[in-house]
Every structure is written in structure tokens, then in C-alpha cells.
Short mmCIF file of C-alpha atoms and ligand atoms in Angstrom, two decimals:
data_model
loop_
_atom_site.label_atom_id
_atom_site.label_comp_id
_atom_site.label_asym_id
_atom_site.label_seq_id
_atom_site.Cartn_x
_atom_site.Cartn_y
_atom_site.Cartn_z
CA MET A 1 -0.11 0.09 -0.05
CA ASP A 2 1.29 3.59 -0.90
CA ILE A 3 0.54 6.66 1.45
CA ILE A 4 -2.60 7.64 -0.42
CA ASP A 5 -4.22 4.10 0.27
CA TYR A 6 -3.23 4.58 3.88
CA TYR A 7 -5.46 7.80 3.94
CA ASN A 8 -8.24 6.36 2.14
CA TRP A 9 -8.25 3.20 4.47
CA ARG A 10 -8.49 5.31 7.40
CA TYR A 11 -11.62 6.95 8.31
CA ALA A 12 -13.14 8.33 12.03
CA THR A 13 -13.96 5.23 13.53
CA LYS A 14 -17.27 5.77 15.10
CA LYS A 15 -17.45 2.39 16.73
CA PHE A 16 -14.76 0.40 18.23
CA ASN A 17 -14.73 -3.15 18.99
CA PRO A 18 -14.05 -3.02 22.74
CA ASN A 19 -12.27 -6.38 22.93
CA LYS A 20 -9.47 -5.81 20.75
CA LYS A 21 -6.37 -4.34 22.31
CA ILE A 22 -3.36 -2.84 20.46
CA PRO A 23 0.04 -4.83 21.19
CA ASN A 24 2.52 -3.22 23.01
CA THR A 25 5.10 -3.30 19.88
CA ASP A 26 2.37 -1.34 17.72
CA LEU A 27 2.05 1.31 20.65
CA GLU A 28 5.82 2.03 20.70
CA LEU A 29 5.54 2.58 17.11
CA ILE A 30 2.85 5.14 17.54
CA LYS A 31 4.51 6.86 20.19
CA GLU A 32 7.63 7.13 18.13
CA SER A 33 5.55 8.68 15.20
CA ILE A 34 4.36 11.54 17.90
CA ARG A 35 7.99 11.71 19.08
CA LEU A 36 9.32 12.59 15.92
CA ALA A 37 6.65 15.00 14.79
CA PRO A 38 8.03 18.66 14.01
CA THR A 39 7.30 21.40 16.62
CA SER A 40 8.00 25.06 16.53
CA TYR A 41 11.44 25.58 16.97
CA GLY A 42 11.79 21.92 18.21
CA LEU A 43 10.68 22.60 21.88
CA GLN A 44 7.86 19.73 21.82
CA LEU A 45 5.99 21.82 24.29
CA PHE A 46 3.05 18.99 25.15
CA LYS A 47 2.61 15.88 26.65
CA VAL A 48 0.45 13.02 25.63
CA ILE A 49 -1.50 11.20 28.26
CA ILE A 50 -2.23 7.62 27.32
CA ILE A 51 -5.25 5.88 28.86
CA GLU A 52 -5.83 2.03 28.98
CA ASN A 53 -7.39 1.97 31.98
CA GLN A 54 -11.40 0.92 31.47
CA VAL A 55 -12.36 2.79 34.28
CA GLN A 56 -10.67 5.92 33.27
CA LYS A 57 -12.00 5.68 29.93
CA ASP A 58 -15.61 5.02 31.16
CA GLU A 59 -15.18 8.15 33.38
CA LEU A 60 -13.74 10.41 30.47
CA ARG A 61 -16.48 9.50 28.36
CA LYS A 62 -18.81 11.25 30.64
CA PHE A 63 -17.10 14.34 29.99
CA SER A 64 -16.90 13.36 25.88
CA TYR A 65 -20.77 14.23 25.12
CA ASN A 66 -21.19 10.14 25.99
CA GLN A 67 -19.22 9.25 22.55
CA SER A 68 -18.49 5.78 22.61
CA GLN A 69 -15.07 6.02 20.99
CA ILE A 70 -13.71 7.02 24.58
CA SER A 71 -14.60 4.15 26.27
CA ASP A 72 -14.57 1.38 23.67
CA ALA A 73 -11.44 2.36 22.11
CA SER A 74 -8.16 0.05 23.06
CA HIS A 75 -6.23 3.60 23.86
CA LEU A 76 -6.90 7.13 24.43
CA PHE A 77 -4.13 9.47 23.44
CA ILE A 78 -4.67 12.84 25.25
CA PHE A 79 -2.72 15.44 23.85
CA CYS A 80 -1.82 18.11 26.31
CA ASN A 81 -0.35 21.19 25.14
CA SER A 82 1.76 23.56 27.50
CA THR A 83 -0.12 26.84 28.73
CA LYS A 84 3.06 28.40 29.55
CA VAL A 85 6.95 28.58 28.47
CA PHE A 86 9.01 27.79 31.34
CA GLU A 87 13.19 29.04 31.21
CA LYS A 88 13.37 25.25 32.03
CA ASP A 89 11.75 24.00 28.82
CA ILE A 90 14.47 26.15 26.72
CA ASP A 91 17.51 25.17 28.92
CA VAL A 92 16.39 21.09 28.47
CA TYR A 93 15.95 21.81 24.74
CA ILE A 94 19.38 23.37 24.63
CA GLN A 95 20.74 20.67 26.41
CA ASN A 96 19.13 17.97 24.28
CA LYS A 97 20.40 19.77 21.17
CA SER A 98 24.01 19.96 22.56
CA ILE A 99 24.11 16.30 23.36
CA SER A 100 22.38 15.13 20.08
CA GLN A 101 24.30 17.29 17.87
CA GLU A 102 27.48 16.43 19.86
CA MET A 103 28.33 20.13 20.54
CA PRO A 104 29.17 22.14 23.66
CA VAL A 105 26.33 23.83 25.30
CA GLU A 106 28.03 27.35 25.19
CA GLU A 107 27.72 27.12 21.33
CA ASN A 108 24.06 26.98 21.62
CA LYS A 109 23.64 29.61 24.59
CA GLY A 110 22.88 32.35 22.03
CA TYR A 111 19.87 30.28 20.53
CA GLY A 112 18.71 29.73 23.89
CA ASP A 113 18.81 33.30 25.10
CA PHE A 114 17.04 34.30 21.72
CA LEU A 115 14.34 31.51 22.53
CA LYS A 116 13.82 32.93 26.03
CA LYS A 117 13.64 36.63 24.88
CA THR A 118 11.11 35.46 22.32
CA LEU A 119 8.81 33.09 24.43
CA LEU A 120 8.98 33.64 28.02
CA ASN A 121 6.90 36.77 28.17
CA LYS A 122 4.34 35.36 25.68
CA ASP A 123 0.88 35.97 26.94
CA SER A 124 -0.78 32.55 28.24
CA GLU A 125 -3.55 32.94 25.62
CA LYS A 126 -1.34 33.09 22.82
CA THR A 127 1.32 30.37 24.09
CA SER A 128 -1.98 28.22 24.41
CA VAL A 129 -2.92 28.77 20.91
CA TRP A 130 0.48 28.09 19.62
CA THR A 131 1.51 25.16 21.43
CA LYS A 132 -2.03 23.69 20.80
CA ASN A 133 -1.77 24.42 16.94
CA GLN A 134 1.47 21.84 17.18
CA THR A 135 -0.38 18.92 18.99
CA TYR A 136 -2.35 18.56 15.53
CA ILE A 137 0.93 18.00 13.91
CA ALA A 138 1.60 15.11 16.30
CA LEU A 139 -2.05 13.93 16.06
CA THR A 140 -1.77 13.61 12.12
CA HIS A 141 1.62 11.59 12.60
CA LEU A 142 -0.26 9.03 14.93
CA MET A 143 -3.21 8.78 12.52
CA THR A 144 -0.69 8.22 9.48
CA ALA A 145 1.01 5.66 11.83
CA CYS A 146 -1.79 3.91 12.89
CA ALA A 147 -3.24 3.42 9.32
CA SER A 148 0.21 2.05 8.14
CA LEU A 149 -0.30 -0.56 11.04
CA LYS A 150 -4.00 -1.36 10.09
CA ILE A 151 -5.07 0.37 13.38
CA ASP A 152 -8.05 2.46 13.69
CA SER A 153 -8.40 6.01 15.36
CA CYS A 154 -10.77 8.83 15.54
CA PRO A 155 -9.65 12.17 16.29
CA ILE A 156 -11.94 14.08 18.74
CA GLU A 157 -12.25 17.40 19.83
CA GLY A 158 -15.56 16.92 21.31
CA PHE A 159 -15.07 16.83 24.89
CA ASN A 160 -14.93 19.24 27.98
CA THR A 161 -11.59 20.62 28.53
CA THR A 162 -12.30 21.96 32.12
CA LEU A 163 -13.56 18.54 33.17
CA TYR A 164 -10.46 16.93 31.34
CA ASN A 165 -8.13 19.15 33.01
CA GLU A 166 -9.58 18.48 36.55
CA PHE A 167 -9.78 14.60 36.05
CA LEU A 168 -5.99 14.60 34.62
CA ASP A 169 -4.76 17.09 37.53
CA ILE A 170 -2.64 18.73 35.25
CA ASN A 171 -3.44 22.56 35.66
CA LYS A 172 -0.76 22.26 38.19
CA LYS A 173 1.60 20.98 35.24
CA SER A 174 0.85 24.09 33.08
CA LEU A 175 -0.86 21.78 30.86
CA SER A 176 -4.38 21.68 29.06
CA ALA A 177 -5.93 18.76 26.94
CA GLY A 178 -6.50 19.92 23.59
CA VAL A 179 -7.17 16.99 21.47
CA VAL A 180 -7.92 13.17 21.57
CA ALA A 181 -7.11 10.50 19.38
CA ALA A 182 -9.15 7.08 20.24
CA VAL A 183 -6.98 4.34 19.01
CA GLY A 184 -7.96 0.60 18.45
CA TYR A 185 -9.98 -1.36 16.10
CA ARG A 186 -13.00 -0.98 14.34
CA SER A 187 -16.15 -2.77 15.08
CA GLU A 188 -17.64 -4.89 12.10
CA SER A 189 -21.10 -2.85 12.81
CA ASP A 190 -19.76 0.41 12.33
CA ASN A 191 -21.51 1.71 9.35
CA SER A 192 -18.95 4.69 8.92
CA GLN A 193 -16.49 2.18 7.33
CA TYR A 194 -18.42 1.83 4.27
CA TYR A 195 -19.40 5.50 3.70
CA LYS A 196 -17.58 7.23 0.60
CA LYS A 197 -14.97 9.98 1.62
CA VAL A 198 -16.68 13.44 1.60
CA ARG A 199 -14.07 15.83 0.28
CA LYS A 200 -13.58 18.78 -2.31
CA SER A 201 -11.97 18.11 -5.40
CA THR A 202 -8.48 19.19 -6.02
CA LYS A 203 -9.48 22.02 -8.14
CA ASP A 204 -11.63 23.66 -5.14
CA ILE A 205 -8.47 23.58 -2.85
CA PHE A 206 -5.65 24.35 -4.63
CA GLU A 207 -4.62 27.41 -6.56
CA ILE A 208 -1.35 27.41 -8.60
CA HIS A 209 -0.02 30.92 -9.28
C1 FMN B 301 -9.83 18.09 15.09
C2 FMN B 301 -10.99 16.95 14.52
C3 FMN B 301 -11.79 16.92 15.77
C4 FMN B 301 -12.78 15.74 15.32
N1 FMN B 301 -13.64 15.63 16.57
C5 FMN B 301 -14.45 14.35 16.42
C6 FMN B 301 -15.34 14.19 17.66
O1 FMN B 301 -15.41 14.77 18.60
N2 FMN B 301 -16.19 13.35 17.28
C7 FMN B 301 -16.07 12.47 16.08
O2 FMN B 301 -17.01 11.52 16.02
N3 FMN B 301 -15.23 12.74 15.16
C8 FMN B 301 -14.47 13.55 15.21
N4 FMN B 301 -13.65 14.12 14.09
C9 FMN B 301 -13.92 13.26 12.61
C10 FMN B 301 -14.40 14.36 11.75
O3 FMN B 301 -15.54 14.39 11.58
C11 FMN B 301 -13.76 13.49 10.56
O4 FMN B 301 -12.46 13.31 10.13
C12 FMN B 301 -14.45 14.09 9.05
O5 FMN B 301 -15.69 14.25 8.97
C13 FMN B 301 -13.80 13.33 7.74
O6 FMN B 301 -14.13 12.18 7.63
P1 FMN B 301 -12.85 10.69 7.74
O7 FMN B 301 -12.29 11.29 8.82
O8 FMN B 301 -13.51 9.76 8.11
O9 FMN B 301 -12.29 10.81 6.25
C14 FMN B 301 -12.72 15.24 14.09
C15 FMN B 301 -11.64 15.55 13.19
C16 FMN B 301 -10.91 16.17 13.29
C17 FMN B 301 -9.41 16.34 12.36
#
């Protein structure tokens, strides 16, 4: 299969088979696809909370307009974006860059200072919009990786952020739940899998100048 086959195969799964769980080897590949997603300045200002515990999934369904994907998927990936940039985030990045690229940390100091000057005083609303946007890139990495593994997924924005944040107790970590991916295997009785894709035509989307 090529990449376009994967995109045609995947669909926003409405009904998961609650009895089929993702093997650990595939979970690791999905996690790696998220880890490798690009982010602004490479700072990766998010955490992904993975829920496999059934009691917790059932609880979260109550805060997600009762969508069955939340309780029936094998795993929930909750993308939580940072609501504030800390000096430590930049120091950790500079340290990591220096080690990964085998260069003295002093050589990256100027870049670190530039990032601090640019990001530390950004207001919290702007910071949240900026970091949340980046979680969607990681989300698409997840969905493509899943499709390549014949694993189904459903991106979900239909949930109550405040209740998720309270449930996950993440406000104190300056994180906020932005978007969720329910991941697992489609139920045979999910009619959505048989629907034709609804998309605009190429000509309606692109302009060549
Ligand atoms: C950011 C985002 C949020 C979404 N939220 C939900 C959701 O809460 N519940 C749901 O059933 N589908 C949700 N969807 C799925 C879309 O409705 C679906 O992707 C779209 O209709 C196209 O269909 P397809 O993905 O099956 O090709 C969401 C999709 C995206 C990209």
C-alpha cells in the first residue's frame, strides 16, 4: 500500500471493537511517530497522556458528550499542550540539542537566549493557541502511523476541556487537554467504514500561481 491508500483506508472510527487491544510493539511505534513530529523551534511543548485503564476511559466518556469511542477504543491518546513556556523548557532543549548534535552547550547559548527573549513573556492565551496548534501535527503523525499498521483511530475535539483538565489534574503542570485520539480496531458493525469519503475536489482546494 502507498501513502494515499493509507489515507483512503483510515476513517474517523465511530464504533470500536471494545475487546481488541493494541499490541505493545505497535503502541511503541505509534509513540515514536508522535515523538518524531516536528514542532516550532523543536521545543515539543506538550505531553501525551495515554489512557488504557477501562475505569478511566468510562469516566472520560462522561466528559466527552457520551461518545462511545472514548470507552471502547483500546487506548486514548490525550494531547495536552503547555499553557506557559518556562525557562527550564528552553534549558532542557538546549541541553538535548547539544548532546544530540555533539556540540558544546556554550555554542547553543545564544540561541537559547534568543528563545527565552522571544517566548518567556508571551501571554498565556497566545502561548496556548501556539502550542495547541502543534499538537495537531503530532496527531496527524499518529493517525498516519496507525493507518500504516492497520489500526483505526478517531480524532476527537468533542470533550469538555475543563473537566478533562480536572480529571487528569494537569492545571498544576501548566498543561491543558487539547485534542484526543481514540485508537483501536473498528467494530464490524460500524457503518461509517462503508461510507464514501466526502472531500472537496482538488481544483476547489488548490490554486497555482
Ligand atoms: C480536529 C478534529 C476533531 C474531530 N472531533 C470529532 C469528534 O469529537 N467526534 C467524532 O466522532 N469525530 C470527530 N472528528 C472526525 C471528523 O468528523 C472526520 O474526520 C471528518 O468528518 C472526515 O471524515 P473521515 O475522517 O472519516 O475521512 C474530528 C476530526 C478532527 C480532524
